[in-house]
Short mmCIF file of C-alpha atoms in Angstrom, two decimals:
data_model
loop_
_atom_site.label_atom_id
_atom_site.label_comp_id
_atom_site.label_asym_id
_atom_site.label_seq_id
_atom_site.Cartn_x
_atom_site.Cartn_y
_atom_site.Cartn_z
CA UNK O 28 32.65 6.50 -0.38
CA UNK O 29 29.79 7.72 -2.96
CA UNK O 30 28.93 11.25 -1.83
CA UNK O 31 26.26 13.05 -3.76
CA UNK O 32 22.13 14.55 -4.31
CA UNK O 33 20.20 12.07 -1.84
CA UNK O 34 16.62 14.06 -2.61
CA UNK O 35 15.53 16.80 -4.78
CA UNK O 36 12.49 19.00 -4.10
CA UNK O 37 11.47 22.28 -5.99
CA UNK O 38 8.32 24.60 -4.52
CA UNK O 39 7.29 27.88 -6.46
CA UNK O 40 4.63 30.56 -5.46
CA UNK O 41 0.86 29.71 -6.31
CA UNK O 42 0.83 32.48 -8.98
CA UNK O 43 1.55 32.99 -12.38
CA UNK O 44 1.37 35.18 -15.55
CA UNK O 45 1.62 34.17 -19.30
CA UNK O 46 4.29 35.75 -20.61
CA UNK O 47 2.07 35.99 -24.09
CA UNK O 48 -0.64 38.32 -21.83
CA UNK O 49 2.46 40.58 -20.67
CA UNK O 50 3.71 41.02 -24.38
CA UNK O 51 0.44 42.19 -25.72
CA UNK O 52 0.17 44.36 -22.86
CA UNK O 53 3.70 45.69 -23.51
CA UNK O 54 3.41 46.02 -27.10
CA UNK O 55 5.87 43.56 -27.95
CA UNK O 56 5.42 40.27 -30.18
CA UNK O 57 4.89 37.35 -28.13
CA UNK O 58 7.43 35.55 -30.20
CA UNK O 59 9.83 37.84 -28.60
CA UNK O 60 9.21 36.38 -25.03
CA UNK O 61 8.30 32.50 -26.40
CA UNK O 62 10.95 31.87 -29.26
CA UNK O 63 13.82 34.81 -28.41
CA UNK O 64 14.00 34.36 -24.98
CA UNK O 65 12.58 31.00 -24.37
CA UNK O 66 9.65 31.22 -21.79
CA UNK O 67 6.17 30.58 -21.45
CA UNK O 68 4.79 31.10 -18.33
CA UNK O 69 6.34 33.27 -15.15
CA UNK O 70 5.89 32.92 -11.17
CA UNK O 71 4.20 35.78 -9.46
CA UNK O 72 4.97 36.53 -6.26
CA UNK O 73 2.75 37.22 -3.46
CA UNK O 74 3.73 40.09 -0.46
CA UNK O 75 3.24 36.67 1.58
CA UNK O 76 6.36 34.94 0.15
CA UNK O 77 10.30 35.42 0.14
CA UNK O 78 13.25 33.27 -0.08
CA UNK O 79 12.36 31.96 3.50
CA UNK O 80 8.63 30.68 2.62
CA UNK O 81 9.82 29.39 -0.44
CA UNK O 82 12.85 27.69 1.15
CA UNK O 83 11.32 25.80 3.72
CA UNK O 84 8.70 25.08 1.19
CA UNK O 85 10.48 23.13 -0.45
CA UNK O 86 12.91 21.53 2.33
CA UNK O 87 9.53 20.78 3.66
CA UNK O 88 8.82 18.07 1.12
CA UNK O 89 12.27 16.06 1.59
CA UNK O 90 12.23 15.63 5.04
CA UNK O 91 11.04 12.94 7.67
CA UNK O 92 11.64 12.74 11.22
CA UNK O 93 14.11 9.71 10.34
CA UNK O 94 15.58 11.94 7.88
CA UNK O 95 15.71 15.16 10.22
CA UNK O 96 17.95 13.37 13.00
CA UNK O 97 20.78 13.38 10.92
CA UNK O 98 21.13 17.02 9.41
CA UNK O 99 24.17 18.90 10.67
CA UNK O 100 23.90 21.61 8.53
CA UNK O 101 21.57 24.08 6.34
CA UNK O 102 23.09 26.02 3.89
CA UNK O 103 20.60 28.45 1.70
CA UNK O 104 22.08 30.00 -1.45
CA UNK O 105 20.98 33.28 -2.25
CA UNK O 106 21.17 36.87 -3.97
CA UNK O 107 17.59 37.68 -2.62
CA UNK O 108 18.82 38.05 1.16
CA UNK O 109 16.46 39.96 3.35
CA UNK O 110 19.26 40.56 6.18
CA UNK O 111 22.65 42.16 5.70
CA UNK O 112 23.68 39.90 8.51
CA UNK O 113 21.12 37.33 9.92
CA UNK O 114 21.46 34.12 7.79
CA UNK O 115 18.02 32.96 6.09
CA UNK O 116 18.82 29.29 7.17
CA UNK O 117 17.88 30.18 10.66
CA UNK O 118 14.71 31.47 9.70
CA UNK O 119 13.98 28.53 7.73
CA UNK O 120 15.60 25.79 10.36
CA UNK O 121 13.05 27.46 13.00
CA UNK O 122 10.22 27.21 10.55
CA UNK O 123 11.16 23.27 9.37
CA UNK O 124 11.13 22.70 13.89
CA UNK O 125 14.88 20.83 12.99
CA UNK O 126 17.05 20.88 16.26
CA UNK O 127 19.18 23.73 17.63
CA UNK O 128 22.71 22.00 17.39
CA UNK O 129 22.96 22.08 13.50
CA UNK O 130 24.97 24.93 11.73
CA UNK O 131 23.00 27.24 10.15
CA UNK O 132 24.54 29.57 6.89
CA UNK O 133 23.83 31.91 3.81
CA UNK O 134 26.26 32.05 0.93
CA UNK O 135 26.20 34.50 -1.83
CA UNK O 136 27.98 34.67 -5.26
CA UNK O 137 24.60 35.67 -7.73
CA UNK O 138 23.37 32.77 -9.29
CA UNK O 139 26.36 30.47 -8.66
CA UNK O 140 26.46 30.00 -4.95
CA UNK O 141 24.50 26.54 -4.51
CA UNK O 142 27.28 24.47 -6.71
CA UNK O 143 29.79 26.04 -3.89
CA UNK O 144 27.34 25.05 -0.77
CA UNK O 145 26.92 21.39 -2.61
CA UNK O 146 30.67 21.38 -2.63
CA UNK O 147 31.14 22.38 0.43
CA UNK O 148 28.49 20.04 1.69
CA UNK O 149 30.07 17.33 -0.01
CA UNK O 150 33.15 18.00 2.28
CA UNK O 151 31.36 18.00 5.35
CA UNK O 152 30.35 14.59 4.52
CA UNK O 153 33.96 13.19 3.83
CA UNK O 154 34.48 14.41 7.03
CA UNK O 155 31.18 12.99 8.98
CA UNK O 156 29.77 10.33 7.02
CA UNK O 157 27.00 9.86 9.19
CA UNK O 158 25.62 13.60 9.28
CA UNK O 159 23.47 15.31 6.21
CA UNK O 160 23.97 18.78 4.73
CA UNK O 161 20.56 20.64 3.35
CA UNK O 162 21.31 22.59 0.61
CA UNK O 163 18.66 24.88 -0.51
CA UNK O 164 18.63 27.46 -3.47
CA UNK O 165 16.05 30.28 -2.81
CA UNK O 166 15.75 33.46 -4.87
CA UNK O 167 13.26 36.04 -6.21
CA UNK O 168 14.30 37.64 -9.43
CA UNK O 169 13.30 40.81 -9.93
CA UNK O 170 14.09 43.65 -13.02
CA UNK O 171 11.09 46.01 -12.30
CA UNK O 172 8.06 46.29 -14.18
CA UNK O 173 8.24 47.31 -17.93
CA UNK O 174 11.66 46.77 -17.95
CA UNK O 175 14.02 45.08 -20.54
CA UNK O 176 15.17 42.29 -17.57
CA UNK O 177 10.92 42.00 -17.13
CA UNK O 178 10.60 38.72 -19.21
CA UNK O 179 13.77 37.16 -17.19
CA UNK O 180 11.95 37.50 -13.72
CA UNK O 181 10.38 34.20 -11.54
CA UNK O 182 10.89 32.36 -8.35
CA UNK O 183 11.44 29.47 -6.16
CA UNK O 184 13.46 27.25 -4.21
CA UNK O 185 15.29 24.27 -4.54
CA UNK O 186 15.94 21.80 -1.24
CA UNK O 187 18.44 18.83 -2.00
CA UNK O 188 20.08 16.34 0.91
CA UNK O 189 23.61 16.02 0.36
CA UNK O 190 24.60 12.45 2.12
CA UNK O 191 26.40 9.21 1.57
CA UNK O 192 25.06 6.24 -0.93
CA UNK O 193 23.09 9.56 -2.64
CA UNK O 194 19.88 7.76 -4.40
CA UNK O 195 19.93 10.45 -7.23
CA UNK O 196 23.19 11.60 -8.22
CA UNK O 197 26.69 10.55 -7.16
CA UNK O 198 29.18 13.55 -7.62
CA UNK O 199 32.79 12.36 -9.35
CA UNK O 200 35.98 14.16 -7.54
CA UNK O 201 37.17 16.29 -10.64
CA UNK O 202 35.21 19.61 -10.75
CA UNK O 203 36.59 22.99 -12.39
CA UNK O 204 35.98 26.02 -11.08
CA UNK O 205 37.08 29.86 -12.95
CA UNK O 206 36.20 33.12 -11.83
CA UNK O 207 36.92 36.78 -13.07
CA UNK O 208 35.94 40.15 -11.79
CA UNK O 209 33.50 41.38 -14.01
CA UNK O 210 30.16 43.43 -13.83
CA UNK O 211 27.72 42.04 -16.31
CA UNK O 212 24.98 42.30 -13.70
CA UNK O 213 25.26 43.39 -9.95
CA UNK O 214 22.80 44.62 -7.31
CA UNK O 215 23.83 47.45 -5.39
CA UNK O 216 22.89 47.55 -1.47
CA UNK O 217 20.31 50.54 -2.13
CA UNK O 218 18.68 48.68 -5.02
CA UNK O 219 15.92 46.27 -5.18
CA UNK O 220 15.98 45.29 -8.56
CA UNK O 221 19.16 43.70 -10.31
CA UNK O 222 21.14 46.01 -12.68
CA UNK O 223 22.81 44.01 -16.13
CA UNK O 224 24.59 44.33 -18.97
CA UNK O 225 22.57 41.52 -20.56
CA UNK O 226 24.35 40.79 -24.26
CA UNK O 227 27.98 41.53 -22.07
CA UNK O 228 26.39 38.92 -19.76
CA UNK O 229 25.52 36.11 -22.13
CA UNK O 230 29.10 36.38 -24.17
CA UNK O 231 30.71 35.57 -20.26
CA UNK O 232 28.50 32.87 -19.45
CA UNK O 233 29.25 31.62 -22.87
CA UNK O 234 32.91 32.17 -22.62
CA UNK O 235 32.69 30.43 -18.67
CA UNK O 236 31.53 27.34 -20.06
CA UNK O 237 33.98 26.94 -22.38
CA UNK O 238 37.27 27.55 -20.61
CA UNK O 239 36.01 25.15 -17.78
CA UNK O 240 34.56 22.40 -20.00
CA UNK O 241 37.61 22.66 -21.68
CA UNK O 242 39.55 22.58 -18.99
CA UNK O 243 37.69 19.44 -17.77
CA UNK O 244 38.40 17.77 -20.86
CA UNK O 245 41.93 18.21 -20.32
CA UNK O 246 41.71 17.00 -16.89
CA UNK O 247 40.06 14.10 -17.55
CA UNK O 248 40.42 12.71 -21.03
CA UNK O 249 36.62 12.61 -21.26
CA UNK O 250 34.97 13.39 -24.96
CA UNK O 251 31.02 14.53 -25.38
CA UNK O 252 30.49 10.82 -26.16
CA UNK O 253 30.95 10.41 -22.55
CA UNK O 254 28.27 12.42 -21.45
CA UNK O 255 24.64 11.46 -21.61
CA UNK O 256 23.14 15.44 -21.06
CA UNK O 257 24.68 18.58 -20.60
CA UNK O 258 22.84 20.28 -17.80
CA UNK O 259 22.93 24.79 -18.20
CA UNK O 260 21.80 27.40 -15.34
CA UNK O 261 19.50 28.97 -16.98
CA UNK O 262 18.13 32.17 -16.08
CA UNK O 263 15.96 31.96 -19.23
CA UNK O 264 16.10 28.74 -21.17
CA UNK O 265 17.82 30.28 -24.50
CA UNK O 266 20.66 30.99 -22.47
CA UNK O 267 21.03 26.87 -21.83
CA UNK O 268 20.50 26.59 -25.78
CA UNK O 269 23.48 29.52 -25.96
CA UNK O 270 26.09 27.78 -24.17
CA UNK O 271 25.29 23.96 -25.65
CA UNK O 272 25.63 25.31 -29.12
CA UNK O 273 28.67 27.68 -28.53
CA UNK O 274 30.65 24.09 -27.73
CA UNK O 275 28.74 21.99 -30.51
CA UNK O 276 28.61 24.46 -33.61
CA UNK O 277 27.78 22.92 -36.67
CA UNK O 278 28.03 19.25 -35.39
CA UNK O 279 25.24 17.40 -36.09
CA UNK O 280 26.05 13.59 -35.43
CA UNK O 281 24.31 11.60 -32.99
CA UNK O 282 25.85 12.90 -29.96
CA UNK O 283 24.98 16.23 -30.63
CA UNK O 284 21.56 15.55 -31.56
CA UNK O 285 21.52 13.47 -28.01
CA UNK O 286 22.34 16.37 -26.36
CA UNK O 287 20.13 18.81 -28.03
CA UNK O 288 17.15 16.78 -27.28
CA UNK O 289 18.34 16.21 -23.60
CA UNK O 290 18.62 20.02 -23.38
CA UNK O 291 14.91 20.61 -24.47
CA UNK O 292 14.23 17.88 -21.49
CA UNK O 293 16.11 20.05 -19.11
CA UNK O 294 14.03 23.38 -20.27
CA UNK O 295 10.29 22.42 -19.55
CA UNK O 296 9.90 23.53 -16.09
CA UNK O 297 12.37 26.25 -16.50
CA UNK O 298 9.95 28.26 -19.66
CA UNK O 299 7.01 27.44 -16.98
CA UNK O 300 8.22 29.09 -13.71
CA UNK O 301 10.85 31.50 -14.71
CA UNK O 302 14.59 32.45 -13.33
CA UNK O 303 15.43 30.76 -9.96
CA UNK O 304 18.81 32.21 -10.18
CA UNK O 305 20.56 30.10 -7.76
CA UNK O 306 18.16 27.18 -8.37
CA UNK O 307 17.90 27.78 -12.11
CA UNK O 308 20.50 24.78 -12.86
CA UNK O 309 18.62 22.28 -10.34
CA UNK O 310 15.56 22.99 -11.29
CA UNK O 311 17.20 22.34 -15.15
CA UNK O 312 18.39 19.00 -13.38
CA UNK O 313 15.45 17.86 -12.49
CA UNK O 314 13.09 18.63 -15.32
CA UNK O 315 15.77 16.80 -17.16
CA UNK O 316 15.24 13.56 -14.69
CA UNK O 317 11.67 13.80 -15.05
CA UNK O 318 11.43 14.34 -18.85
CA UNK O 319 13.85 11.53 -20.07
CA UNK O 320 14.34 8.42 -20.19
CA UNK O 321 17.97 8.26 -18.28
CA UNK O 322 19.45 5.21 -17.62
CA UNK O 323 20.98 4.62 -14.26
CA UNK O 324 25.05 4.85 -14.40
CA UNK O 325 24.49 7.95 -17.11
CA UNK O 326 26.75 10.68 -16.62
CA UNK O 327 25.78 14.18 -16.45
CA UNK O 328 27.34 17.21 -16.95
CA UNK O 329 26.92 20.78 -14.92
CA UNK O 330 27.45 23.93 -15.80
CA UNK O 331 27.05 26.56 -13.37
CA UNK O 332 27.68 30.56 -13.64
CA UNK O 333 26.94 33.96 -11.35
CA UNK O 334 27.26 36.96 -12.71
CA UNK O 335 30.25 39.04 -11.22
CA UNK O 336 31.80 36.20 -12.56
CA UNK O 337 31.83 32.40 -11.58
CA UNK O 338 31.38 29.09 -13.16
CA UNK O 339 32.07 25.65 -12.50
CA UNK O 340 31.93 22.70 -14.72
CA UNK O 341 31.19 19.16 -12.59
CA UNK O 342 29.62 16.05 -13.31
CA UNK O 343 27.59 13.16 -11.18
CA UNK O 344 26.87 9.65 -12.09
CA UNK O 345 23.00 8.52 -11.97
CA UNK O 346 21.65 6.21 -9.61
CA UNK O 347 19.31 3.34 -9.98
CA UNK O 348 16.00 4.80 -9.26
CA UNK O 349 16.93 8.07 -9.03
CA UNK O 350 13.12 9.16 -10.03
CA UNK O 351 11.86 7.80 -6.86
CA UNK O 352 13.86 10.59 -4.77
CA UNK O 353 11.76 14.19 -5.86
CA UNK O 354 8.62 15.98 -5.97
CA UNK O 355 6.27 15.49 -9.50
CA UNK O 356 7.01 19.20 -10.55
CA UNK O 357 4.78 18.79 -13.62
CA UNK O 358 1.91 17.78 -11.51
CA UNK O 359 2.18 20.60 -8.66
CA UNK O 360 2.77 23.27 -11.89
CA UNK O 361 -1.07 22.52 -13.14
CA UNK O 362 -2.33 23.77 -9.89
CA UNK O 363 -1.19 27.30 -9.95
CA UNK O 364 -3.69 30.24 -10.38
CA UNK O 365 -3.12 32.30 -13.33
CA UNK O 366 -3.05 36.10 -12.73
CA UNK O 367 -3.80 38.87 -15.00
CA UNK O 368 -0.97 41.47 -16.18
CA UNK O 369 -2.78 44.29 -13.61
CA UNK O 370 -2.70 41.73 -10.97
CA UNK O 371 0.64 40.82 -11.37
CA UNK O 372 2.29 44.40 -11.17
CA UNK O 373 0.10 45.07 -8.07
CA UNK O 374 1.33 41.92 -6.34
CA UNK O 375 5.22 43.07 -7.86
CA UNK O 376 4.85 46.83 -6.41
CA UNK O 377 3.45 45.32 -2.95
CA UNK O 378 6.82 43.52 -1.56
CA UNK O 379 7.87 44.12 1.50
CA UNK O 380 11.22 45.44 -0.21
CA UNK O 381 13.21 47.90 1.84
CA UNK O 382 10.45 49.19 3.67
CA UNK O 383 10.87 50.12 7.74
CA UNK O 384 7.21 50.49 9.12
CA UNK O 385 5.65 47.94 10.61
CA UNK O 386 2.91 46.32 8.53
CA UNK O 387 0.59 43.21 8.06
CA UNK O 388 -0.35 41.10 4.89
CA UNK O 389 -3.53 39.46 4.74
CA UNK O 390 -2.29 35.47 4.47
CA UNK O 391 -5.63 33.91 4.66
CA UNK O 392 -5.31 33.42 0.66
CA UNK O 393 -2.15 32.14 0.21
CA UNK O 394 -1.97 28.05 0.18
CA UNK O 395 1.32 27.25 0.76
CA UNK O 396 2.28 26.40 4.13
CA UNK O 397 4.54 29.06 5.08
CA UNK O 398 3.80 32.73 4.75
CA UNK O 399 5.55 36.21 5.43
CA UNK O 400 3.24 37.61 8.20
CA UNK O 401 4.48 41.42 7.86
CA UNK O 402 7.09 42.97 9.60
CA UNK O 403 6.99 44.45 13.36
CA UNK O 404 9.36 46.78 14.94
CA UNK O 405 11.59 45.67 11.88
CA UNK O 406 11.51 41.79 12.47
CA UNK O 407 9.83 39.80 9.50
CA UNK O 408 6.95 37.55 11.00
CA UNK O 409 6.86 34.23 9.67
CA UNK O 410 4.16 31.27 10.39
CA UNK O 411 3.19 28.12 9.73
CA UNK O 412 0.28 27.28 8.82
#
């Protein structure tokens, strides 16, 4: 049975900064932020929107009623949870109207938790062939303003159906997972912003990949010839460009040039929205499907990696198609409202946060069609417009 990503949808907030406006404003050369880090353009989130709005955002676009009988589960991936014990895939399942006998969790391991929920989900689907799992990985990445992490921030959500006779990608059985106790970049309960050692950081991920694509070649035989793209979580795109080239080196034949020019495929919507942290490698996956020219029956590789530390190296096999099955990111990016540097670190220092008083946000201005009401008697208020 072929078991894999049925449908692929990404949302993002309706704001965003140029990361060239914040450099001048910050005294730094734009180069810095463009070339060294590898992004363009940031999102800039609203007091109206979380990991719940942005969630069911993008779940939102997938589904059908057809579709919608046959959930079982909802799994949301997160490190942006706003309740130490109340899952965010209830909030969202209430806001979507899907039924009350479905299984509703959050999973958490920083920015590698929605390969383990599409694993997972996979299972549950050997097991039920008949039900679907919606995966969806939500996150808000914040550093604080004038901050070293500042350039490294963004947001959104990625929804995918996990299901049987997938139309995008069909997942193959060998997958490698390695994890290590290590803090290159935590978030303490009391903090709201993400602490990280960030050159520590990038030598792990780099180190992750490795021992597990290594380990995969082992398990499987399989050379780089095999593989049509290399897909990277990316937090910020030159850490995609990090890990490809710690495993090519100086090669330079055609494979390696196939995969370099796959890789810049995979960046484009990454350098315009920002870190998704748990959604960084899907959105990477998609911007790859809808910047190439893949061929059905391509294999692609996966790398993904949390901080603390976890990675996992897996591959899926392309389906005929497959561009039929998600959301024209390009085309929804061109509507956003850019925002001025000011604006931006008012809307930043106006989150709801850890704050316990009751308040209300003004949502008449925000278009998308969920929105963070406020908070009352310390319940977050959510509606749909």
């Amino acid at each position: 049975m072929r078991i894999g990503i049925d449908k692929m949808a990404f949302a993002t907030t309706n704001d965003y900064l140029d990361l060239v406006e914040l450099a001048k404003e910050r005294g730094v050369d734009p180069n810095k932020f463009t070339i060294g880090i590898g992004q363009d353009l940031q999102a800039v989130v609203p007091p109206t929107q979380d990991i719940v709005t942005l969630g069911a955002t993008a779940a939102k676009k997938l589904l059908t009623p057809e579709l919608e009988k046959n959930i079982s589960t909802v799994i949301v991936a997160t490190e942006s949870g706003i309740d130490n014990s109340k899952a965010s895939a209830i909030y969202i399942k209430h806001l979507l109207g899907l039924s009350d006998f479905i299984r509703t969790v959050e999973m958490k391991e920083a920015c590698y938790s929605a390969t383990a929920a599409i694993q997972f989900a996979k299972g549950v689907v050997a097991l039920n062939p008949q039900e679907t799992v919606l995966v969806i990985a939500a996150d808000i990445a914040r550093y604080g303003l004038n901050t070293s992490g500042e350039v490294t921030q963004g947001a959104g959500a990625v929804a995918m159906l996990i299901s049987r006779n997938p139309h995008i990608l069909t997942l193959e059985d060998t997958t490698v997972a390695y994890s290590k106790d290590i803090m290159d970049f935590w978030r303490p309960l009391y903090a709201t912003e993400a602490l990280v050692d960030g050159k520590y950081s990038t030598n792990v991920y780099i180190e992750f990949f490795l021992q597990t694509f290594t380990r995969y070649q082992q398990l499987t035989g399989r050379e780089l010839a095999d593989f049509a793209a290399l897909t990277f979580h990316m937090p910020f795109t030159k850490m995609g460009k990090k890990g490809l080239e710690g495993l090519l080196k100086d090669r330079n034949d055609e494979v390696a040039q196939r995969l370099r020019t796959q890789l810049t495929a995979s960046q484009l919507f990454s350098r315009q929205v920002g870190n998704l942290y748990t959604g960084s490698l899907y959105l990477s996956l998609m911007s790859l499907l809808q910047n190439s020219d893949l061929r059905a029956e391509s294999r692609i590789g996966l790398f993904s990696y949390g901080s603390g530390a976890e990675g996992e190296f897996y591959t899926g096999i392309l389906e005929d198609g497959y561009e039929h099955y998600m959301n024209n990111i390009q085309e929804e990016l061109k509507h956003r409202h850019q925002v001025s540097v000011a604006e931006y670190e008012k809307l930043f220092s106006s989150q709801l946060g850890m704050n316990d008083r009751d308040i209300e946000f003004d949502v008449t201005t925000d278009p998308l069609p969920f929105v963070l009401k406020g908070q009352k008697d310390h319940q977050r208020i959510y509606e749909a417009k």
